[in-house]
Amino acid sequence: MTDGTIPVILDVDPGVDDAVALAAALGEPSLSIEAITTLAGNVGVEMTTANTLAILDWLGAPEIPVHRGASRPLIRTPHDATYFHGSDGLGESGFAVSTRALAADRGPAAIVRHAMARPGQITLVCLGPLTNLAIALNVVPWLPELLRSVVVMGGAFERGGNVTPFAEFNVFADPEAAAQVFGAPFPDITVVGLDVTERVAIDRPGWERLRDSRGGAAELVYRMARRSFAERGVEVFALHDPLAVAVAARPDLVTTTGGRVDVALGEAERGKTTLRVGGETKVALEVNVTAFGEWFQAALGLDDTVTRAAPV
Ligand code: RIB
Ligand code: CA
């Protein structure tokens, strides 16, 4: 447990940007990380779980309970993202294996237990497929009444997907879970999709400025983005998951539109998310890139800003 005023649970599938998001959450003083739940997504759940523990070690994090979660989507065949995150899920960065022990409860059970213990107080930040939250909803249908807020990194509304022309990875990987989550009556749910996450990125010059960083969050960011810049030759490293964490602490960083989110389940447009009128879900369609860059630099304790507005 860390000091702070907003108790959060982070649901993660590290994943290089999840790793950076964990560093940002640990560095954001207003967030108190009560627990971390893992699941299959970018890579298998054994690896996302081991990666989570290794990242906490690297960052010298306190003993935060880590709960292994869903090992596969509700229905679909697992679809990973090792092409992007590397075979180890952390950009083949070679972090040491952690000796931290896992907490007893599995992910969905931990979400339920914490929500019941602190009704209406916890913010759940989902940075991977929504399988854990869907399972928790299945066994405790009144879970929405027990969570203060939910922030989801997922979806693409006014721009194309990053897995297919329609679908963003977290929704594509488990569209049925996303449909159940977006159909549940959460009193406060914000969806942070590619419309805004692809606008905030580390650029190559910013990454290069981190080259000599030793230890802590700065070296973590450098190593997580290395595969993208050095091997895949991209010019920007999108900060998908860090923006979702930022929104949990600073909802003012994005501008949202309210409605109902539909998820396409047919094969043709599997995982496509559409914002429809008539609902309370807040979908982020604009982001204050400069303010996010300042937040990111402060949360990670970087000497300089490394982010820029990625091309629309
Ligand atoms: O589409 C981006 C999302 O998919 C991020 O959460 C990234 O970690 C991957 O899981
Ligand atoms: Ca993720």
mmCIF file of C-alpha atoms and ligand atoms in Angstrom, residues 13 15-18 41-42 81 85 127-129 153 162 168-170 194 240-241, ligand 1:
data_model
loop_
_atom_site.group_PDB
_atom_site.id
_atom_site.type_symbol
_atom_site.label_atom_id
_atom_site.label_comp_id
_atom_site.label_asym_id
_atom_site.label_seq_id
_atom_site.Cartn_x
_atom_site.Cartn_y
_atom_site.Cartn_z
ATOM 1 C CA ASP A 13 -0.790 -7.112 -18.638
ATOM 2 C CA GLY A 15 3.657 -5.155 -21.489
ATOM 3 C CA VAL A 16 6.150 -2.351 -21.962
ATOM 4 C CA ASP A 17 3.640 0.483 -21.599
ATOM 5 C CA ASP A 18 2.047 -1.206 -18.580
ATOM 6 C CA GLY A 41 -3.031 -9.988 -22.707
ATOM 7 C CA ASN A 42 0.161 -8.754 -24.293
ATOM 8 C CA ALA A 81 1.147 -8.819 -28.735
ATOM 9 C CA HIS A 85 6.311 -6.177 -26.532
ATOM 10 C CA LEU A 127 -4.754 -1.490 -18.589
ATOM 11 C CA GLY A 128 -5.285 -4.789 -20.389
ATOM 12 C CA PRO A 129 -8.165 -6.878 -21.710
ATOM 13 C CA MET A 153 -7.459 1.927 -21.425
ATOM 14 C CA ASN A 162 -4.176 -0.949 -33.744
ATOM 15 C CA GLU A 168 -7.859 -1.627 -30.301
ATOM 16 C CA PHE A 169 -5.884 -4.490 -28.711
ATOM 17 C CA ASN A 170 -7.455 -4.661 -25.210
ATOM 18 C CA LEU A 194 -6.556 5.313 -28.966
ATOM 19 C CA HIS A 240 -1.394 4.208 -23.842
ATOM 20 C CA ASP A 241 -1.433 2.840 -20.285
HETATM 21 O O1 RIB B 1 -3.849 -0.886 -27.408
HETATM 22 C C1 RIB B 1 -2.954 -0.578 -26.376
HETATM 23 C C2 RIB B 1 -3.155 -1.487 -25.211
HETATM 24 O O2 RIB B 1 -2.903 -2.830 -25.609
HETATM 25 C C3 RIB B 1 -2.171 -1.221 -24.066
HETATM 26 O O3 RIB B 1 -2.775 -1.546 -22.847
HETATM 27 C C4 RIB B 1 -1.038 -2.155 -24.355
HETATM 28 O O4 RIB B 1 -0.338 -2.546 -23.171
HETATM 29 C C5 RIB B 1 -1.773 -3.336 -24.924
HETATM 30 O O5 RIB B 1 -2.210 -4.124 -23.829
#
